[in-house]
mmCIF file of C-alpha atoms and ligand atoms in Angstrom:
data_model
loop_
_atom_site.group_PDB
_atom_site.id
_atom_site.type_symbol
_atom_site.label_atom_id
_atom_site.label_comp_id
_atom_site.label_asym_id
_atom_site.label_seq_id
_atom_site.Cartn_x
_atom_site.Cartn_y
_atom_site.Cartn_z
ATOM 1 C CA MET A 1 -3.314 -13.210 -15.517
ATOM 2 C CA ILE A 2 -4.476 -9.651 -16.009
ATOM 3 C CA LYS A 3 -5.609 -8.121 -12.739
ATOM 4 C CA SER A 4 -8.354 -5.583 -12.318
ATOM 5 C CA PRO A 5 -7.424 -2.528 -10.241
ATOM 6 C CA LEU A 6 -11.027 -2.448 -8.965
ATOM 7 C CA ASN A 7 -10.811 -4.875 -6.091
ATOM 8 C CA TYR A 8 -14.412 -5.776 -6.758
ATOM 9 C CA THR A 9 -16.502 -7.626 -4.168
ATOM 10 C CA GLY A 10 -17.098 -11.172 -5.376
ATOM 11 C CA ASN A 11 -14.577 -10.785 -8.181
ATOM 12 C CA LYS A 12 -13.638 -13.965 -9.966
ATOM 13 C CA SER A 13 -9.866 -13.473 -10.192
ATOM 14 C CA ARG A 14 -9.028 -16.421 -7.942
ATOM 15 C CA LEU A 15 -11.522 -18.705 -9.652
ATOM 16 C CA LEU A 16 -10.362 -18.149 -13.218
ATOM 17 C CA ASP A 17 -8.289 -21.321 -13.362
ATOM 18 C CA GLN A 18 -11.418 -23.291 -12.443
ATOM 19 C CA LEU A 19 -13.731 -21.352 -14.784
ATOM 20 C CA PHE A 20 -11.704 -21.069 -17.988
ATOM 21 C CA PRO A 21 -11.334 -24.857 -18.563
ATOM 22 C CA LEU A 22 -15.154 -24.973 -18.500
ATOM 23 C CA PHE A 23 -15.494 -22.339 -21.246
ATOM 24 C CA PRO A 24 -15.530 -23.202 -24.972
ATOM 25 C CA GLN A 25 -12.108 -23.315 -26.682
ATOM 26 C CA LYS A 26 -12.740 -21.132 -29.701
ATOM 27 C CA ILE A 27 -14.700 -17.967 -29.142
ATOM 28 C CA ASP A 28 -15.247 -15.120 -31.580
ATOM 29 C CA LYS A 29 -17.146 -12.694 -29.369
ATOM 30 C CA PHE A 30 -16.914 -13.104 -25.585
ATOM 31 C CA VAL A 31 -19.622 -11.273 -23.634
ATOM 32 C CA ASP A 32 -18.813 -10.644 -19.963
ATOM 33 C CA MET A 33 -22.254 -9.710 -18.641
ATOM 34 C CA CYS A 34 -22.510 -8.123 -15.161
ATOM 35 C CA CYS A 35 -18.747 -7.656 -15.501
ATOM 36 C CA GLY A 36 -18.023 -5.734 -12.263
ATOM 37 C CA GLY A 37 -14.237 -5.235 -12.201
ATOM 38 C CA ALA A 38 -14.058 -7.247 -15.470
ATOM 39 C CA SER A 39 -11.653 -9.836 -14.066
ATOM 40 C CA VAL A 40 -13.158 -12.448 -16.403
ATOM 41 C CA GLY A 41 -13.427 -10.398 -19.613
ATOM 42 C CA LEU A 42 -9.890 -9.046 -19.188
ATOM 43 C CA ASN A 43 -8.526 -12.581 -19.294
ATOM 44 C CA ALA A 44 -10.860 -14.039 -21.903
ATOM 45 C CA ASN A 45 -9.294 -15.585 -24.951
ATOM 46 C CA ALA A 46 -11.448 -14.402 -27.844
ATOM 47 C CA LYS A 47 -11.259 -12.260 -30.974
ATOM 48 C CA TYR A 48 -13.390 -9.577 -29.335
ATOM 49 C CA VAL A 49 -14.482 -9.066 -25.736
ATOM 50 C CA VAL A 50 -17.367 -6.882 -24.632
ATOM 51 C CA CYS A 51 -17.990 -6.241 -20.940
ATOM 52 C CA PHE A 52 -21.375 -4.960 -19.750
ATOM 53 C CA ASP A 53 -22.501 -3.744 -16.359
ATOM 54 C CA SER A 54 -25.599 -1.800 -15.392
ATOM 55 C CA ASN A 55 -23.597 0.358 -12.968
ATOM 56 C CA SER A 56 -22.612 3.466 -14.935
ATOM 57 C CA LYS A 57 -19.939 4.439 -12.385
ATOM 58 C CA VAL A 58 -18.150 1.099 -12.709
ATOM 59 C CA VAL A 59 -18.226 1.279 -16.472
ATOM 60 C CA GLU A 60 -16.959 4.889 -16.555
ATOM 61 C CA LEU A 61 -14.163 3.845 -14.244
ATOM 62 C CA LEU A 62 -13.112 0.971 -16.491
ATOM 63 C CA GLN A 63 -13.378 3.161 -19.601
ATOM 64 C CA THR A 64 -11.269 5.899 -18.000
ATOM 65 C CA LEU A 65 -8.584 3.547 -16.716
ATOM 66 C CA ARG A 66 -8.349 2.216 -20.201
ATOM 67 C CA PHE A 67 -8.387 5.599 -21.944
ATOM 68 C CA LEU A 68 -5.835 7.532 -19.856
ATOM 69 C CA SER A 69 -2.143 6.628 -19.828
ATOM 70 C CA GLU A 70 -0.846 4.928 -16.694
ATOM 71 C CA LYS A 71 1.317 7.972 -15.939
ATOM 72 C CA LYS A 72 -1.648 10.297 -16.196
ATOM 73 C CA ILE A 73 -3.734 8.129 -13.846
ATOM 74 C CA VAL A 74 -0.913 7.879 -11.299
ATOM 75 C CA ASP A 75 -0.260 11.646 -11.508
ATOM 76 C CA LYS A 76 -3.925 12.437 -10.969
ATOM 77 C CA VAL A 77 -4.288 10.002 -8.054
ATOM 78 C CA GLU A 78 -1.112 11.382 -6.448
ATOM 79 C CA GLY A 79 -2.512 14.883 -7.016
ATOM 80 C CA PHE A 80 -5.587 13.982 -4.917
ATOM 81 C CA ILE A 81 -3.361 12.288 -2.312
ATOM 82 C CA ASN A 82 -1.220 15.417 -1.878
ATOM 83 C CA TYR A 83 -4.097 17.879 -1.968
ATOM 84 C CA PHE A 84 -6.139 15.990 0.646
ATOM 85 C CA ASN A 85 -3.104 15.042 2.736
ATOM 86 C CA LEU A 86 -3.634 11.312 2.436
ATOM 87 C CA SER A 87 -0.926 8.756 3.207
ATOM 88 C CA ASP A 88 1.556 7.848 0.498
ATOM 89 C CA THR A 89 3.470 4.791 1.715
ATOM 90 C CA PHE A 90 4.646 3.988 -1.805
ATOM 91 C CA ASN A 91 6.672 7.194 -2.132
ATOM 92 C CA LYS A 92 7.313 8.052 1.526
ATOM 93 C CA GLY A 93 7.619 4.606 3.148
ATOM 94 C CA TYR A 94 5.535 3.165 5.995
ATOM 95 C CA ASP A 95 7.681 4.446 8.898
ATOM 96 C CA VAL A 96 6.446 8.031 8.541
ATOM 97 C CA TYR A 97 2.949 6.802 9.454
ATOM 98 C CA ARG A 98 3.739 4.299 12.229
ATOM 99 C CA LYS A 99 2.926 6.667 15.064
ATOM 100 C CA TYR A 100 -0.643 7.055 13.727
ATOM 101 C CA ILE A 101 -1.324 3.323 13.520
ATOM 102 C CA GLN A 102 -3.523 1.877 16.256
ATOM 103 C CA GLY A 103 -4.072 -1.873 16.627
ATOM 104 C CA ASN A 104 -4.774 -3.413 13.238
ATOM 105 C CA ASN A 105 -6.438 -0.322 11.826
ATOM 106 C CA GLY A 106 -3.627 0.289 9.358
ATOM 107 C CA LEU A 107 -3.733 3.800 7.908
ATOM 108 C CA LYS A 108 -7.354 4.428 8.889
ATOM 109 C CA GLU A 109 -6.657 7.028 11.612
ATOM 110 C CA PHE A 110 -4.189 8.948 9.501
ATOM 111 C CA ASN A 111 -6.470 9.087 6.478
ATOM 112 C CA ALA A 112 -9.832 9.667 8.202
ATOM 113 C CA GLU A 113 -9.950 13.446 7.778
ATOM 114 C CA GLY A 114 -8.425 13.712 4.304
ATOM 115 C CA TYR A 115 -10.598 10.854 3.043
ATOM 116 C CA SER A 116 -13.755 12.484 4.360
ATOM 117 C CA LYS A 117 -12.823 15.734 2.566
ATOM 118 C CA LEU A 118 -12.045 13.888 -0.662
ATOM 119 C CA ARG A 119 -15.408 12.097 -0.466
ATOM 120 C CA SER A 120 -17.294 15.378 0.037
ATOM 121 C CA PHE A 121 -15.318 16.914 -2.818
ATOM 122 C CA TYR A 122 -16.407 14.037 -5.077
ATOM 123 C CA ASN A 123 -20.031 14.083 -3.884
ATOM 124 C CA GLN A 124 -20.311 17.864 -4.344
ATOM 125 C CA LYS A 125 -19.545 17.267 -8.015
ATOM 126 C CA SER A 126 -16.623 19.683 -7.900
ATOM 127 C CA LEU A 127 -14.930 18.165 -10.941
ATOM 128 C CA ASN A 128 -15.777 19.088 -14.500
ATOM 129 C CA THR A 129 -14.656 16.273 -16.729
ATOM 130 C CA LYS A 130 -15.921 12.711 -16.539
ATOM 131 C CA ARG A 131 -12.304 11.453 -16.641
ATOM 132 C CA ASP A 132 -11.368 13.492 -13.554
ATOM 133 C CA LYS A 133 -14.510 12.324 -11.783
ATOM 134 C CA ALA A 134 -13.667 8.720 -12.565
ATOM 135 C CA VAL A 135 -10.066 9.049 -11.308
ATOM 136 C CA CYS A 136 -11.365 10.760 -8.165
ATOM 137 C CA LEU A 137 -13.715 7.815 -7.627
ATOM 138 C CA PHE A 138 -10.829 5.427 -8.251
ATOM 139 C CA THR A 139 -8.850 7.240 -5.515
ATOM 140 C CA LEU A 140 -11.808 6.886 -3.136
ATOM 141 C CA LEU A 141 -12.036 3.215 -3.997
ATOM 142 C CA VAL A 142 -8.363 2.729 -3.175
ATOM 143 C CA PHE A 143 -8.678 4.442 0.222
ATOM 144 C CA CYS A 144 -12.125 3.201 1.288
ATOM 145 C CA PHE A 145 -13.117 0.251 3.447
ATOM 146 C CA ASN A 146 -12.809 -3.067 1.576
ATOM 147 C CA ASN A 147 -12.383 -1.181 -1.731
ATOM 148 C CA ASP A 148 -16.163 -1.450 -2.096
ATOM 149 C CA LEU A 149 -18.124 0.737 -4.471
ATOM 150 C CA ARG A 150 -21.354 1.807 -2.760
ATOM 151 C CA PHE A 151 -23.658 4.785 -3.320
ATOM 152 C CA ASN A 152 -26.668 5.876 -1.285
ATOM 153 C CA SER A 153 -30.090 6.451 -2.841
ATOM 154 C CA CYS A 154 -29.135 10.079 -3.693
ATOM 155 C CA GLY A 155 -26.175 8.803 -5.701
ATOM 156 C CA GLN A 156 -23.560 9.836 -3.111
ATOM 157 C CA PHE A 157 -20.536 7.633 -2.543
ATOM 158 C CA ASN A 158 -20.838 6.539 1.079
ATOM 159 C CA MET A 159 -18.125 4.039 1.961
ATOM 160 C CA PRO A 160 -16.101 4.818 5.113
ATOM 161 C CA VAL A 161 -12.304 5.109 5.138
ATOM 162 C CA GLY A 162 -10.227 1.903 4.923
ATOM 163 C CA LYS A 163 -6.826 0.724 6.096
ATOM 164 C CA ILE A 164 -4.673 0.937 3.003
ATOM 165 C CA ASP A 165 -3.472 3.467 0.443
ATOM 166 C CA PHE A 166 -2.228 3.612 -3.153
ATOM 167 C CA ASN A 167 0.339 0.926 -2.413
ATOM 168 C CA GLU A 168 2.557 -1.231 -4.589
ATOM 169 C CA SER A 169 -0.028 -3.977 -4.937
ATOM 170 C CA ILE A 170 -2.733 -1.657 -6.358
ATOM 171 C CA ARG A 171 -0.190 0.062 -8.626
ATOM 172 C CA LYS A 172 0.820 -3.353 -9.976
ATOM 173 C CA LYS A 173 -2.821 -4.175 -10.711
ATOM 174 C CA LEU A 174 -3.138 -0.897 -12.582
ATOM 175 C CA THR A 175 -0.017 -1.732 -14.631
ATOM 176 C CA SER A 176 -1.458 -5.179 -15.309
ATOM 177 C CA PHE A 177 -4.790 -3.680 -16.443
ATOM 178 C CA LYS A 178 -3.027 -1.198 -18.771
ATOM 179 C CA TYR A 179 -0.902 -3.985 -20.228
ATOM 180 C CA GLY A 180 -3.902 -6.308 -20.616
ATOM 181 C CA THR A 181 -6.110 -3.784 -22.393
ATOM 182 C CA LYS A 182 -3.409 -2.288 -24.622
ATOM 183 C CA ASN A 183 -3.555 -4.758 -27.481
ATOM 184 C CA LYS A 184 -6.895 -6.326 -26.713
ATOM 185 C CA ASP A 185 -10.065 -5.701 -28.671
ATOM 186 C CA ILE A 186 -12.212 -5.011 -25.627
ATOM 187 C CA ASP A 187 -15.074 -2.630 -24.836
ATOM 188 C CA PHE A 188 -16.757 -1.624 -21.592
ATOM 189 C CA ILE A 189 -20.406 -0.700 -22.024
ATOM 190 C CA GLN A 190 -23.096 0.304 -19.579
ATOM 191 C CA ASN A 191 -26.226 -1.753 -20.067
ATOM 192 C CA ASP A 192 -28.667 -4.103 -18.429
ATOM 193 C CA PHE A 193 -28.579 -7.878 -19.018
ATOM 194 C CA LYS A 194 -31.723 -7.551 -21.170
ATOM 195 C CA ILE A 195 -29.462 -6.200 -23.941
ATOM 196 C CA LEU A 196 -28.432 -9.839 -24.517
ATOM 197 C CA LYS A 197 -31.624 -10.339 -26.520
ATOM 198 C CA GLU A 198 -30.689 -7.519 -28.859
ATOM 199 C CA LEU A 199 -27.022 -8.316 -29.472
ATOM 200 C CA GLU A 200 -26.067 -9.915 -32.728
ATOM 201 C CA LEU A 201 -24.689 -13.213 -31.479
ATOM 202 C CA HIS A 202 -23.565 -16.207 -33.518
ATOM 203 C CA ARG A 203 -22.710 -19.859 -32.945
ATOM 204 C CA ASN A 204 -19.069 -19.162 -32.057
ATOM 205 C CA ASP A 205 -19.898 -16.403 -29.599
ATOM 206 C CA PHE A 206 -20.137 -16.995 -25.898
ATOM 207 C CA VAL A 207 -21.857 -15.276 -22.990
ATOM 208 C CA TYR A 208 -20.528 -15.427 -19.432
ATOM 209 C CA ILE A 209 -22.842 -13.985 -16.781
ATOM 210 C CA ASP A 210 -21.942 -13.237 -13.174
ATOM 211 C CA PRO A 211 -25.009 -11.511 -11.711
ATOM 212 C CA PRO A 212 -25.565 -10.574 -8.066
ATOM 213 C CA TYR A 213 -26.461 -13.783 -6.236
ATOM 214 C CA LEU A 214 -29.990 -13.998 -4.913
ATOM 215 C CA ILE A 215 -29.025 -15.715 -1.655
ATOM 216 C CA THR A 216 -25.780 -13.950 -0.724
ATOM 217 C CA ASN A 217 -25.077 -10.414 0.431
ATOM 218 C CA ALA A 218 -22.839 -7.995 -1.407
ATOM 219 C CA VAL A 219 -22.920 -4.217 -1.543
ATOM 220 C CA TYR A 220 -24.268 -4.153 -5.115
ATOM 221 C CA ASN A 221 -27.202 -6.225 -3.778
ATOM 222 C CA GLU A 222 -28.082 -3.629 -1.184
ATOM 223 C CA SER A 223 -28.030 -0.277 -2.923
ATOM 224 C CA GLY A 224 -30.246 1.169 -5.645
ATOM 225 C CA SER A 225 -31.843 -1.539 -7.706
ATOM 226 C CA LYS A 226 -31.898 -4.554 -5.443
ATOM 227 C CA TRP A 227 -31.489 -7.992 -6.990
ATOM 228 C CA ASP A 228 -34.652 -9.941 -6.207
ATOM 229 C CA ASP A 229 -36.767 -12.909 -7.368
ATOM 230 C CA PHE A 230 -38.212 -10.833 -10.193
ATOM 231 C CA LYS A 231 -34.770 -9.952 -11.609
ATOM 232 C CA GLU A 232 -33.559 -13.513 -11.167
ATOM 233 C CA LYS A 233 -36.518 -14.793 -13.226
ATOM 234 C CA GLU A 234 -36.032 -12.100 -15.862
ATOM 235 C CA LEU A 235 -32.373 -13.066 -16.242
ATOM 236 C CA LEU A 236 -33.173 -16.769 -16.524
ATOM 237 C CA GLU A 237 -35.779 -15.982 -19.175
ATOM 238 C CA VAL A 238 -33.107 -14.106 -21.182
ATOM 239 C CA LEU A 239 -30.736 -17.074 -20.828
ATOM 240 C CA SER A 240 -33.458 -19.456 -22.017
ATOM 241 C CA TYR A 241 -33.848 -17.176 -25.033
ATOM 242 C CA LEU A 242 -30.103 -17.498 -25.767
ATOM 243 C CA ASP A 243 -30.367 -21.259 -25.438
ATOM 244 C CA ASP A 244 -33.322 -21.380 -27.846
ATOM 245 C CA ASN A 245 -31.190 -19.464 -30.337
ATOM 246 C CA GLY A 246 -28.187 -21.794 -30.080
ATOM 247 C CA ILE A 247 -25.952 -19.370 -28.149
ATOM 248 C CA ARG A 248 -23.675 -20.928 -25.526
ATOM 249 C CA PHE A 249 -23.683 -19.410 -22.063
ATOM 250 C CA ALA A 250 -22.159 -20.022 -18.636
ATOM 251 C CA LEU A 251 -23.762 -18.601 -15.525
ATOM 252 C CA SER A 252 -21.940 -18.214 -12.203
ATOM 253 C CA ASN A 253 -24.074 -18.452 -9.104
ATOM 254 C CA VAL A 254 -24.566 -19.834 -5.632
ATOM 255 C CA LEU A 255 -27.185 -22.590 -5.425
ATOM 256 C CA ARG A 256 -27.077 -23.104 -1.657
ATOM 257 C CA LYS A 257 -25.718 -21.158 1.261
ATOM 258 C CA GLY A 258 -26.155 -22.574 4.743
ATOM 259 C CA ASP A 259 -29.843 -23.506 4.899
ATOM 260 C CA LYS A 260 -30.861 -21.213 2.017
ATOM 261 C CA GLU A 261 -31.421 -22.553 -1.492
ATOM 262 C CA ASN A 262 -31.960 -20.654 -4.721
ATOM 263 C CA ILE A 263 -35.007 -22.655 -5.734
ATOM 264 C CA ILE A 264 -35.797 -20.465 -8.755
ATOM 265 C CA LEU A 265 -32.389 -21.306 -10.178
ATOM 266 C CA SER A 266 -32.274 -24.987 -9.233
ATOM 267 C CA SER A 267 -35.738 -25.666 -10.752
ATOM 268 C CA TRP A 268 -34.798 -23.835 -13.962
ATOM 269 C CA VAL A 269 -31.559 -25.847 -14.277
ATOM 270 C CA LYS A 270 -33.457 -29.107 -13.725
ATOM 271 C CA LYS A 271 -36.278 -28.251 -16.105
ATOM 272 C CA ASN A 272 -33.868 -27.317 -18.912
ATOM 273 C CA LYS A 273 -31.383 -30.138 -18.185
ATOM 274 C CA PHE A 274 -28.473 -27.672 -18.069
ATOM 275 C CA ASN A 275 -25.102 -28.745 -16.674
ATOM 276 C CA THR A 276 -23.967 -27.856 -13.163
ATOM 277 C CA HIS A 277 -20.229 -27.620 -12.415
ATOM 278 C CA TYR A 278 -19.194 -27.207 -8.801
ATOM 279 C CA ILE A 279 -16.584 -24.550 -8.023
ATOM 280 C CA ASN A 280 -14.281 -24.601 -5.028
ATOM 281 C CA TYR A 281 -15.235 -21.217 -3.639
ATOM 282 C CA HIS A 282 -12.582 -21.230 -0.883
ATOM 283 C CA TYR A 283 -10.203 -19.830 -3.475
ATOM 284 C CA ARG A 284 -12.437 -16.892 -4.173
ATOM 285 C CA SER A 285 -10.866 -13.518 -3.533
ATOM 286 C CA SER A 286 -13.544 -11.796 -1.603
ATOM 287 C CA SER A 287 -14.307 -8.983 0.709
ATOM 288 C CA TYR A 288 -17.430 -10.662 2.022
ATOM 289 C CA ASN A 289 -17.519 -10.261 5.769
ATOM 290 C CA LYS A 290 -16.198 -13.031 8.013
ATOM 291 C CA LYS A 291 -19.634 -14.344 9.039
ATOM 292 C CA ASP A 292 -20.631 -14.610 5.394
ATOM 293 C CA ARG A 293 -17.432 -16.414 4.472
ATOM 294 C CA ALA A 294 -17.804 -18.968 7.268
ATOM 295 C CA THR A 295 -21.212 -20.229 6.048
ATOM 296 C CA PRO A 296 -20.711 -23.115 3.610
ATOM 297 C CA GLU A 297 -21.997 -22.409 0.127
ATOM 298 C CA GLU A 298 -22.384 -24.219 -3.150
ATOM 299 C CA GLU A 299 -20.866 -22.072 -5.859
ATOM 300 C CA VAL A 300 -21.614 -23.331 -9.342
ATOM 301 C CA LEU A 301 -21.174 -22.654 -13.015
ATOM 302 C CA ILE A 302 -24.271 -23.549 -15.046
ATOM 303 C CA THR A 303 -23.647 -24.227 -18.728
ATOM 304 C CA ASN A 304 -26.046 -24.968 -21.593
ATOM 305 C CA TYR A 305 -23.316 -26.981 -23.390
ATOM 306 C CA ASN A 306 -21.295 -30.070 -22.495
ATOM 307 C CA VAL A 307 -17.730 -29.461 -21.411
HETATM 308 C C1 SAM B 401 -20.945 -10.643 -8.854
HETATM 309 S S1 SAM B 401 -20.683 -8.986 -9.464
HETATM 310 C C2 SAM B 401 -19.654 -9.297 -10.840
HETATM 311 C C3 SAM B 401 -18.206 -9.535 -10.478
HETATM 312 C C4 SAM B 401 -17.310 -9.682 -11.672
HETATM 313 N N1 SAM B 401 -17.529 -10.937 -12.381
HETATM 314 C C5 SAM B 401 -15.829 -9.564 -11.294
HETATM 315 O O1 SAM B 401 -15.084 -10.532 -11.467
HETATM 316 O O2 SAM B 401 -15.435 -8.491 -10.829
HETATM 317 C C6 SAM B 401 -22.253 -8.596 -10.136
HETATM 318 C C7 SAM B 401 -22.339 -7.358 -11.012
HETATM 319 O O3 SAM B 401 -23.636 -7.315 -11.605
HETATM 320 C C8 SAM B 401 -23.961 -5.955 -11.857
HETATM 321 N N2 SAM B 401 -25.412 -5.868 -12.110
HETATM 322 C C9 SAM B 401 -26.427 -5.787 -11.207
HETATM 323 N N3 SAM B 401 -27.608 -5.729 -11.832
HETATM 324 C C10 SAM B 401 -27.362 -5.776 -13.171
HETATM 325 C C11 SAM B 401 -28.187 -5.754 -14.329
HETATM 326 N N4 SAM B 401 -29.514 -5.658 -14.238
HETATM 327 N N5 SAM B 401 -27.611 -5.809 -15.575
HETATM 328 C C12 SAM B 401 -26.247 -5.876 -15.672
HETATM 329 N N6 SAM B 401 -25.408 -5.893 -14.590
HETATM 330 C C13 SAM B 401 -25.960 -5.866 -13.360
HETATM 331 C C14 SAM B 401 -23.495 -5.250 -10.596
HETATM 332 O O4 SAM B 401 -23.313 -3.873 -10.854
HETATM 333 C C15 SAM B 401 -22.182 -6.012 -10.298
HETATM 334 O O5 SAM B 401 -21.106 -5.316 -10.866
#
């Protein structure tokens, strides 16, 4: 499995072995819509894969990680680490930092000051090239709380410092991403889901959509353009359009969570007689908070074809 180095909230990496058997066998063009960290598109078996997300920062990040060599990315990240005096357990070991560790806060105390300076540096737009900006954001993502990507309404990255650093696990994910994208015909494009109506899609193409979920909370639900009933209906209208044109799709979502139900979605599924496949969400890799995780939810994959 190819791993995404963007430890994206709600990413599907741990659900892939439940999702892929539900996808069609032969796919020419695989569209990963609302791709986030692209954990699905990266692993899709198709002649061509195109990943879309409306978040320009996410897409620039994916494009840059693909474009630059692994050595160049690592050198640049380590450059930021040294300049802003952040921890480097991979090269220096953990022992050097033990005296700064309090309770289960990991490297938070040690990195607080350097991280805050790096974040201001990024927000002050001190870097000239879009590649450098993207690697700087990647470094922030590595060092921030929960590896979440969140911007305030003025477009400033505003996540607080986290507990970990550019450790072996993240480096391995980067290696995996570089390996996975090397010989794959894959593109990362910034666009809204409405582009689906304009793409040239054929019978053997397939669209996977993993939008923000109307009844759950994730950081991409909170900032900027909030996902609401209106967007949910717009998306479902686009999917109905695909169905009318004979294009197969699979939609990930949560139908129920605790006492909340996504009625817009459940009525649409019923009306169109689409198929509902239940997913065991306990396997989901997630940085949802503990309270959110404890509430039982019904995660589903809706398909307009029979499996
Ligand atoms: C549940 S996450 C996707 C996670 C992804 N499948 C993964 O494995 O990492 C939802 C994504 O939808 C994107 N999104 C939100 N509104 C969108 C829109 N109108 N068009 C396209 N993407 C959108 C968000 O930026 C976010 O990355």
